[in-house]
Short mmCIF file of C-alpha atoms in Angstrom, two decimals:
data_model
loop_
_atom_site.label_atom_id
_atom_site.label_comp_id
_atom_site.label_asym_id
_atom_site.label_seq_id
_atom_site.Cartn_x
_atom_site.Cartn_y
_atom_site.Cartn_z
CA MET A 472 -4.28 16.13 5.78
CA LEU A 473 -6.39 18.01 3.23
CA ILE A 474 -3.36 18.90 1.08
CA ASN A 475 -2.09 15.33 1.27
CA LEU A 476 -5.55 13.93 0.57
CA ILE A 477 -6.00 16.03 -2.57
CA GLY A 478 -2.47 15.25 -3.70
CA THR A 479 -2.97 11.50 -3.31
CA GLY A 480 -6.33 11.75 -5.04
CA LEU A 481 -4.78 13.08 -8.26
CA PRO A 482 -2.79 9.95 -9.21
CA LEU A 483 -5.67 7.78 -7.97
CA VAL A 484 -8.08 9.51 -10.32
CA ALA A 485 -5.59 9.28 -13.17
CA LEU A 486 -4.87 5.57 -12.63
CA GLN A 487 -8.05 4.06 -11.17
CA LEU A 488 -10.72 6.12 -12.93
CA ILE A 489 -9.09 6.94 -16.27
CA VAL A 490 -6.19 4.64 -17.15
CA TYR A 491 -7.37 1.29 -15.73
CA PRO A 492 -10.91 1.34 -17.25
CA ILE A 493 -9.59 2.24 -20.73
CA VAL A 494 -6.85 -0.40 -20.50
CA ALA A 495 -9.52 -2.95 -19.50
CA ARG A 496 -11.35 -2.22 -22.75
CA ARG A 497 -8.22 -2.43 -24.89
CA ILE A 498 -7.10 -5.88 -23.70
CA ASP A 499 -9.11 -9.02 -22.93
CA ALA A 500 -10.34 -9.84 -19.41
CA ASP A 501 -7.78 -12.59 -18.81
CA ASP A 502 -4.82 -10.34 -19.70
CA TYR A 503 -6.24 -7.52 -17.62
CA GLY A 504 -6.58 -9.84 -14.62
CA ARG A 505 -3.00 -11.03 -15.16
CA MET A 506 -1.83 -7.41 -15.16
CA GLN A 507 -3.65 -6.70 -11.87
CA SER A 508 -2.12 -9.79 -10.27
CA LEU A 509 1.39 -8.78 -11.35
CA VAL A 510 0.91 -5.19 -10.15
CA SER A 511 -0.23 -6.56 -6.79
CA LEU A 512 2.86 -8.77 -6.63
CA ILE A 513 5.12 -5.79 -7.42
CA PHE A 514 3.48 -3.65 -4.76
CA LEU A 515 3.73 -6.48 -2.25
CA ILE A 516 7.51 -6.69 -2.70
CA SER A 517 8.60 -3.10 -3.27
CA GLY A 518 5.77 -1.52 -1.29
CA THR A 519 6.53 -3.67 1.74
CA LEU A 520 10.24 -2.83 1.88
CA GLY A 521 9.89 0.83 0.86
CA GLY A 522 6.97 1.49 3.17
CA ALA A 523 8.55 -0.39 6.08
CA LEU A 524 11.82 1.55 5.86
CA SER A 525 9.89 4.83 5.64
CA THR A 526 7.80 3.87 8.68
CA THR A 527 10.89 2.77 10.61
CA ARG A 528 12.50 6.13 9.94
CA LEU A 529 9.41 8.07 11.00
CA ILE A 530 9.18 6.07 14.22
CA HIS A 531 12.88 6.37 15.16
CA GLN A 532 13.68 9.84 13.83
CA TYR A 533 12.83 11.43 17.19
CA ASP A 534 15.56 9.39 18.91
CA TYR A 535 18.11 10.05 16.14
CA ASP A 536 17.48 13.80 16.28
CA GLU A 537 17.56 13.84 20.07
CA GLN A 538 20.94 12.10 20.18
CA GLY A 539 22.41 13.80 17.10
CA ARG A 540 22.88 10.58 15.14
CA ILE A 541 23.23 10.50 11.35
CA GLY A 542 23.49 7.27 9.39
CA ASP A 543 22.06 3.73 9.42
CA PHE A 544 19.14 4.45 7.09
CA SER A 545 21.33 4.99 4.02
CA LEU A 546 22.82 1.52 4.57
CA LEU A 547 19.43 -0.05 5.17
CA ASN A 548 18.19 1.65 2.00
CA LEU A 549 21.07 0.19 -0.02
CA TYR A 550 20.47 -3.32 1.32
CA SER A 551 16.72 -3.07 0.71
CA LEU A 552 17.17 -1.77 -2.83
CA GLY A 553 19.35 -4.79 -3.61
CA ALA A 554 16.77 -7.11 -2.07
CA VAL A 555 14.01 -5.64 -4.26
CA ALA A 556 16.12 -5.94 -7.41
CA VAL A 557 16.93 -9.60 -6.67
CA ALA A 558 13.64 -10.79 -5.19
CA THR A 559 11.28 -9.32 -7.80
CA PRO A 560 12.41 -11.30 -10.89
CA ILE A 561 12.73 -14.52 -8.87
CA VAL A 562 9.25 -14.26 -7.33
CA VAL A 563 7.60 -13.22 -10.61
CA TYR A 564 9.30 -16.04 -12.52
CA PHE A 565 8.05 -18.70 -10.10
CA TYR A 566 4.61 -17.09 -9.84
CA LEU A 567 3.98 -17.04 -13.59
CA GLY A 568 5.88 -20.21 -14.39
CA LYS A 569 6.72 -18.76 -17.79
CA VAL A 570 7.70 -15.19 -18.59
CA ASP A 571 9.99 -13.70 -21.22
CA LEU A 572 13.16 -11.87 -20.21
CA TYR A 573 12.02 -8.48 -21.55
CA GLU A 574 8.88 -8.45 -19.40
CA LEU A 575 10.86 -9.67 -16.40
CA ILE A 576 13.25 -6.72 -16.78
CA LEU A 577 10.37 -4.23 -17.06
CA ILE A 578 8.64 -5.63 -13.97
CA THR A 579 11.90 -5.39 -12.01
CA VAL A 580 12.37 -1.77 -13.12
CA ILE A 581 8.83 -0.93 -11.92
CA SER A 582 9.52 -2.57 -8.56
CA VAL A 583 12.86 -0.78 -8.04
CA LEU A 584 11.41 2.62 -8.99
CA ASN A 585 8.37 2.12 -6.77
CA TYR A 586 10.59 1.23 -3.80
CA THR A 587 12.89 4.19 -4.42
CA GLU A 588 10.04 6.68 -4.64
CA LEU A 589 8.42 5.34 -1.48
CA TYR A 590 11.60 5.68 0.56
CA PHE A 591 12.82 9.04 -0.73
CA GLU A 592 9.41 10.63 -0.20
CA VAL A 593 9.92 10.13 3.54
CA GLY A 594 12.45 12.96 3.32
CA LEU A 595 9.56 15.31 2.57
CA ARG A 596 7.49 13.87 5.40
CA LEU A 597 10.27 14.31 7.94
CA ILE A 598 10.27 18.07 7.33
CA LEU A 599 6.46 18.10 7.00
CA ASN A 600 6.69 19.75 3.57
CA TYR A 601 3.26 18.85 2.21
CA ARG A 602 3.49 21.37 -0.60
CA LYS A 603 6.28 19.32 -2.16
CA ILE A 604 4.45 16.08 -1.37
CA PHE A 605 1.48 17.49 -3.28
CA ILE A 606 3.76 18.35 -6.22
CA ASN A 607 5.19 14.82 -6.11
CA LYS A 608 1.69 13.30 -6.31
CA LEU A 609 0.78 15.65 -9.15
CA ILE A 610 3.89 14.52 -11.02
CA GLY A 611 2.79 10.91 -10.45
CA ALA A 612 -0.62 11.65 -11.99
CA VAL A 613 1.04 13.24 -15.03
CA GLY A 614 3.38 10.25 -15.22
CA TYR A 615 0.46 7.80 -15.37
CA LEU A 616 -1.07 9.75 -18.23
CA ILE A 617 2.27 9.89 -20.10
CA GLY A 618 2.66 6.15 -19.56
CA PHE A 619 -0.86 5.61 -20.84
CA LEU A 620 0.01 7.43 -24.07
CA ILE A 621 2.97 5.06 -24.45
CA PHE A 622 0.58 2.14 -23.80
CA ARG A 623 -1.72 3.31 -26.60
CA TRP A 624 1.22 3.13 -28.95
CA THR A 625 2.87 -0.07 -27.67
CA PHE A 626 -0.01 -1.91 -25.90
CA ASP A 627 2.54 -2.55 -23.13
CA TRP A 628 1.07 -1.69 -19.70
CA HIS A 629 4.46 -1.71 -17.92
CA TYR A 630 5.31 1.79 -19.19
CA ILE A 631 2.30 3.26 -17.38
CA PHE A 632 4.01 2.60 -14.07
CA ILE A 633 7.59 3.16 -15.21
CA ALA A 634 6.79 6.70 -16.38
CA ALA A 635 5.01 7.64 -13.13
CA TYR A 636 7.54 6.18 -10.68
CA LEU A 637 10.55 7.44 -12.63
CA LEU A 638 9.30 11.04 -12.60
CA GLN A 639 8.39 10.84 -8.91
CA THR A 640 11.74 9.31 -7.97
CA LEU A 641 13.66 12.04 -9.79
CA TYR A 642 11.62 14.75 -8.08
CA CYS A 643 12.05 13.23 -4.60
CA MET A 644 15.81 12.88 -5.09
CA TYR A 645 15.97 16.49 -6.26
CA SER A 646 13.87 17.75 -3.32
CA THR A 647 15.46 15.80 -0.46
CA ARG A 648 18.93 15.20 0.94
CA LEU A 649 18.46 11.55 1.78
CA TYR A 650 20.69 10.25 -1.02
CA ARG A 651 23.52 12.44 0.31
CA GLU A 652 23.48 10.86 3.77
CA PRO A 653 26.68 8.95 4.61
CA LEU A 654 26.85 5.18 4.35
CA GLN A 655 27.78 4.72 7.99
CA LYS A 656 26.57 2.89 11.06
CA THR A 657 25.75 4.39 14.41
CA THR A 658 25.46 2.65 17.78
CA ALA A 659 21.71 2.40 17.15
CA PHE A 660 22.12 0.35 13.95
CA PRO A 661 21.40 -3.11 15.49
CA GLU A 662 18.28 -1.86 17.28
CA THR A 663 17.03 0.05 14.21
CA THR A 664 17.71 -2.97 12.00
CA ARG A 665 15.72 -5.23 14.32
CA SER A 666 12.88 -2.75 14.34
CA TYR A 667 13.00 -2.52 10.52
CA GLY A 668 12.95 -6.30 10.26
CA ASN A 669 9.92 -6.56 12.55
CA ILE A 670 8.07 -3.77 10.74
CA THR A 671 8.94 -5.32 7.36
CA LEU A 672 7.55 -8.69 8.41
CA ALA A 673 4.43 -7.10 9.90
CA SER A 674 4.04 -4.91 6.78
CA ALA A 675 4.43 -7.96 4.53
CA PHE A 676 1.61 -9.71 6.36
CA ASN A 677 -0.46 -6.52 6.34
CA LYS A 678 0.03 -5.81 2.63
CA SER A 679 -0.58 -9.45 1.84
CA LEU A 680 -4.18 -8.96 2.92
CA THR A 681 -4.38 -5.95 0.60
CA TYR A 682 -2.84 -7.63 -2.45
CA PHE A 683 -2.91 -11.37 -1.79
CA ASP A 684 -6.52 -11.67 -2.90
CA LYS A 685 -5.69 -10.86 -6.53
CA ILE A 686 -2.39 -12.77 -6.33
CA LEU A 687 -4.14 -15.89 -5.02
CA LEU A 688 -7.20 -15.62 -7.26
CA HIS A 689 -5.23 -15.71 -10.52
CA PRO A 690 -3.97 -19.30 -10.13
CA LEU A 691 -7.21 -20.42 -8.43
CA LEU A 692 -9.90 -18.93 -10.68
CA GLY A 693 -8.08 -17.33 -13.63
CA GLY A 694 -7.49 -13.82 -14.94
CA GLU A 695 -11.13 -13.08 -15.76
CA ALA A 696 -12.15 -13.72 -12.15
CA VAL A 697 -9.46 -11.27 -11.03
CA SER A 698 -10.90 -8.67 -13.41
CA VAL A 699 -14.42 -9.05 -11.96
CA TYR A 700 -13.05 -9.02 -8.41
CA PHE A 701 -11.03 -5.86 -9.12
CA ALA A 702 -14.11 -4.10 -10.49
CA ALA A 703 -16.16 -5.10 -7.43
CA ASN A 704 -13.49 -3.79 -5.09
CA ILE A 705 -12.66 -0.55 -6.88
CA PHE A 706 -14.55 1.67 -4.40
CA GLY A 707 -13.20 -0.11 -1.36
CA LYS A 708 -9.66 0.05 -2.71
CA LEU A 709 -10.08 3.77 -3.39
CA VAL A 710 -11.18 4.30 0.23
CA VAL A 711 -8.09 2.43 1.48
CA GLN A 712 -5.77 4.41 -0.79
CA VAL A 713 -7.44 7.72 0.04
CA LEU A 714 -6.88 7.03 3.74
CA GLU A 715 -3.16 6.34 3.25
CA PRO A 716 -2.20 10.05 3.13
CA ILE A 717 -4.18 10.67 6.31
CA THR A 718 -2.38 7.88 8.16
CA ASN A 719 0.96 9.11 6.82
CA VAL A 720 0.24 12.60 8.17
CA ILE A 721 -0.68 11.16 11.57
CA LEU A 722 2.50 9.08 11.68
CA SER A 723 4.63 12.03 10.52
CA TYR A 724 3.42 14.15 13.44
CA LEU A 725 3.60 11.23 15.87
CA SER A 726 7.30 10.90 14.95
CA LYS A 727 7.77 13.97 17.16
CA GLU A 728 6.10 12.30 20.17
CA LYS A 729 7.08 9.50 22.55
CA LYS A 730 3.59 8.08 23.23
CA VAL A 731 -0.04 8.44 22.12
CA SER A 732 -2.64 9.79 24.53
CA ARG A 733 -6.00 8.16 25.24
CA SER A 734 -7.78 11.28 23.95
CA VAL A 735 -6.04 10.93 20.57
CA TRP A 736 -7.08 7.29 20.47
CA GLY A 737 -10.70 8.20 21.25
CA LEU A 738 -10.85 10.94 18.63
CA THR A 739 -9.27 8.74 15.97
CA ILE A 740 -11.60 5.81 16.62
CA SER A 741 -14.77 7.94 16.64
CA VAL A 742 -13.92 10.03 13.57
CA GLY A 743 -12.43 7.08 11.66
CA GLY A 744 -15.38 4.83 12.46
CA GLY A 745 -17.89 7.47 11.37
CA PHE A 746 -15.99 8.05 8.14
CA CYS A 747 -15.92 4.35 7.28
CA VAL A 748 -19.66 3.91 7.93
CA ALA A 749 -20.46 6.92 5.75
CA MET A 750 -18.21 5.64 2.96
CA TYR A 751 -19.85 2.20 3.08
CA VAL A 752 -23.31 3.66 2.61
CA PHE A 753 -22.05 5.99 -0.14
CA CYS A 754 -20.37 3.13 -2.01
CA LEU A 755 -23.52 1.00 -1.93
CA LEU A 756 -25.58 3.87 -3.35
CA VAL A 757 -23.36 4.78 -6.28
CA SER A 758 -21.58 1.50 -7.14
CA ARG A 759 -23.84 0.37 -9.98
CA PHE A 760 -23.76 3.74 -11.71
CA VAL A 761 -19.99 4.08 -11.48
CA LEU A 762 -19.32 0.48 -12.51
CA THR A 763 -21.63 0.92 -15.50
CA VAL A 764 -19.49 3.86 -16.61
CA LEU A 765 -16.06 2.40 -15.83
CA TYR A 766 -16.46 -1.38 -16.24
CA PRO A 767 -19.71 -2.09 -18.13
CA GLN A 768 -18.38 -5.51 -19.16
CA PHE A 769 -18.11 -6.62 -15.50
CA VAL A 770 -20.96 -4.75 -13.83
CA ASP A 771 -23.51 -7.56 -13.39
CA GLU A 772 -21.06 -10.03 -11.85
CA ALA A 773 -19.32 -7.36 -9.79
CA MET A 774 -22.56 -6.05 -8.22
CA LYS A 775 -23.16 -9.46 -6.62
CA LEU A 776 -19.97 -8.96 -4.59
CA ILE A 777 -20.29 -5.25 -3.76
CA PRO A 778 -22.02 -5.45 -0.30
CA ILE A 779 -19.55 -7.88 1.26
CA SER A 780 -16.43 -6.72 -0.60
CA THR A 781 -17.04 -3.05 0.25
CA LEU A 782 -17.72 -3.91 3.90
CA SER A 783 -14.45 -5.84 4.16
CA LEU A 784 -12.49 -2.95 2.71
CA CYS A 785 -14.21 -0.40 4.98
CA VAL A 786 -13.13 -2.50 7.98
CA SER A 787 -9.68 -2.55 6.40
CA SER A 788 -9.82 1.25 6.14
CA PHE A 789 -10.63 1.54 9.84
CA VAL A 790 -7.69 -0.72 10.67
CA ASN A 791 -5.45 1.52 8.55
CA ILE A 792 -6.72 4.64 10.34
CA ILE A 793 -5.74 3.36 13.79
CA HIS A 794 -2.58 1.65 12.53
CA PRO A 795 -0.23 4.66 13.05
CA LEU A 796 -1.37 4.89 16.67
CA ALA A 797 -0.87 1.16 17.12
CA LEU A 798 2.68 1.48 15.77
CA LYS A 799 3.52 3.86 18.62
CA THR A 800 1.75 1.71 21.23
CA ILE A 801 2.34 -1.95 20.39
CA LYS A 802 5.75 -3.59 20.33
CA THR A 803 6.89 -4.41 16.80
CA ASN A 804 7.07 -8.16 17.42
CA ARG A 805 3.39 -8.11 18.42
CA GLN A 806 2.52 -6.31 15.21
CA ILE A 807 3.88 -9.39 13.42
CA ILE A 808 1.45 -11.56 15.40
CA ILE A 809 -1.47 -9.31 14.47
CA SER A 810 -0.69 -9.15 10.74
CA GLY A 811 0.33 -12.81 10.59
CA ALA A 812 -2.92 -13.94 12.21
CA GLY A 813 -4.93 -11.95 9.67
CA LEU A 814 -3.01 -13.41 6.74
CA VAL A 815 -3.23 -17.01 7.97
CA CYS A 816 -6.96 -16.56 8.56
CA TYR A 817 -7.44 -15.21 5.03
CA ILE A 818 -5.47 -17.95 3.28
CA PHE A 819 -7.23 -20.72 5.24
CA LEU A 820 -10.73 -19.32 4.64
CA ALA A 821 -10.06 -18.40 1.00
CA LEU A 822 -8.82 -21.90 0.16
CA THR A 823 -11.77 -23.38 2.06
CA LEU A 824 -14.51 -21.16 0.61
CA TYR A 825 -13.47 -20.48 -2.98
CA GLN A 826 -14.68 -23.84 -4.37
CA PRO A 827 -18.22 -23.83 -2.92
CA TYR A 828 -18.77 -20.04 -3.09
CA GLY A 829 -16.29 -18.71 -5.68
CA LEU A 830 -15.43 -15.01 -5.49
CA ALA A 831 -18.01 -14.41 -2.73
CA GLY A 832 -16.17 -16.87 -0.52
CA CYS A 833 -12.92 -14.95 -1.02
CA CYS A 834 -14.68 -11.70 -0.05
CA VAL A 835 -16.00 -13.31 3.17
CA ALA A 836 -12.49 -14.58 3.93
CA LEU A 837 -11.12 -11.05 3.58
CA LEU A 838 -13.80 -9.57 5.87
CA VAL A 839 -13.20 -12.11 8.65
CA SER A 840 -9.43 -11.57 8.38
CA TYR A 841 -9.71 -7.81 8.86
CA LEU A 842 -12.08 -8.29 11.82
CA VAL A 843 -9.48 -10.58 13.42
CA LYS A 844 -6.79 -7.92 12.89
CA LEU A 845 -8.97 -5.19 14.37
CA ALA A 846 -9.81 -7.28 17.44
CA LEU A 847 -6.13 -8.08 18.06
CA ILE A 848 -5.05 -4.43 17.69
CA LEU A 849 -7.61 -3.28 20.26
CA LEU A 850 -6.71 -6.19 22.56
CA PHE A 851 -3.00 -5.37 22.55
CA CYS A 852 -3.46 -1.60 22.81
CA PHE A 853 -6.06 -1.43 25.57
CA VAL A 854 -5.57 -4.69 27.48
CA ILE A 855 -2.08 -6.14 27.11
CA ASP A 856 -0.05 -2.98 26.36
CA ARG A 857 -2.44 -0.49 27.94
CA GLY A 858 0.42 1.02 29.97
CA SER A 859 1.82 2.45 26.72
CA VAL A 860 -1.29 4.62 26.21
CA LEU A 861 -1.11 7.96 28.03
CA LYS A 862 -4.19 8.64 30.17
CA ARG A 863 -4.31 12.38 29.45
#
């Protein structure tokens, strides 16, 4: 976890604390907000499919190894890659209403590379090679900085992400054997495909809560509002992204097990809850200082949102901590219900509250949505599907 945490922190520092603040000063607030909305849209599409296929493989790899099966995932990867390449330009075109062909191509390239890197990195997780995962994250950090140098010359933000994801994809393909796996089906293909579909849908709902705020805010309140909202949420987002390597480690090791014990649940809830409370207090104490350094142009407006926005993202972090355990406990179709309920709750409350309360209303909507998700996860795990939790 420590190796993975440090490795993930490197590209986060490069992007969130170096590249983004300087980019925000080089372009106006409306353009910066537009960029954040588009990046969220890209991550929603490619991150959903790439992350879902990786998760599906981690969950089912035990059964494939046990029965000596090879295949299925290479086909699913090919289908998903095509879906990303087709869906991205269509969704972006309808979202923006007007976009030139050159930018559309660059956005599609970012989406395809992001998906590819996400899936091929699972090859490193399957063999628990965290040294190479660390190297991959380090390469991503260097890629962001290379892309930033290109941005300083071209003022085109797309190359920041293209450089990072291209370098990471090449390294993952070099370090894993996944691209050499045969394009063949096994008898488990229909079941694995159904599981992938359920996880994809649940992941889409789940990631929508992570990215839909900026996607929805752009047409509702404009690019400048997205910029202020992003600044207010920078600490919370960092907490969520820092926790991702921890949850990936948990899921990687759980791929070797059939079920999750009650003791593991108890330890995860107590440690995860304590971590989130500590991070909330820490964020409140240092937010103004950090925002003054990184986003001085947004600090006064952003500070009004910090208490509620940081709380919502700390609840989100706790949900992400217990999510790998829930994946092994709750049936995939019920995960769709959980994530879907959270998304519907957010959209309804955001559309209801944004006019009278503006950005604060959207932050409240996000908090309530994550609380609904947390309540449903605990309900399914310990009441409805409690038989799936080992008592030892």
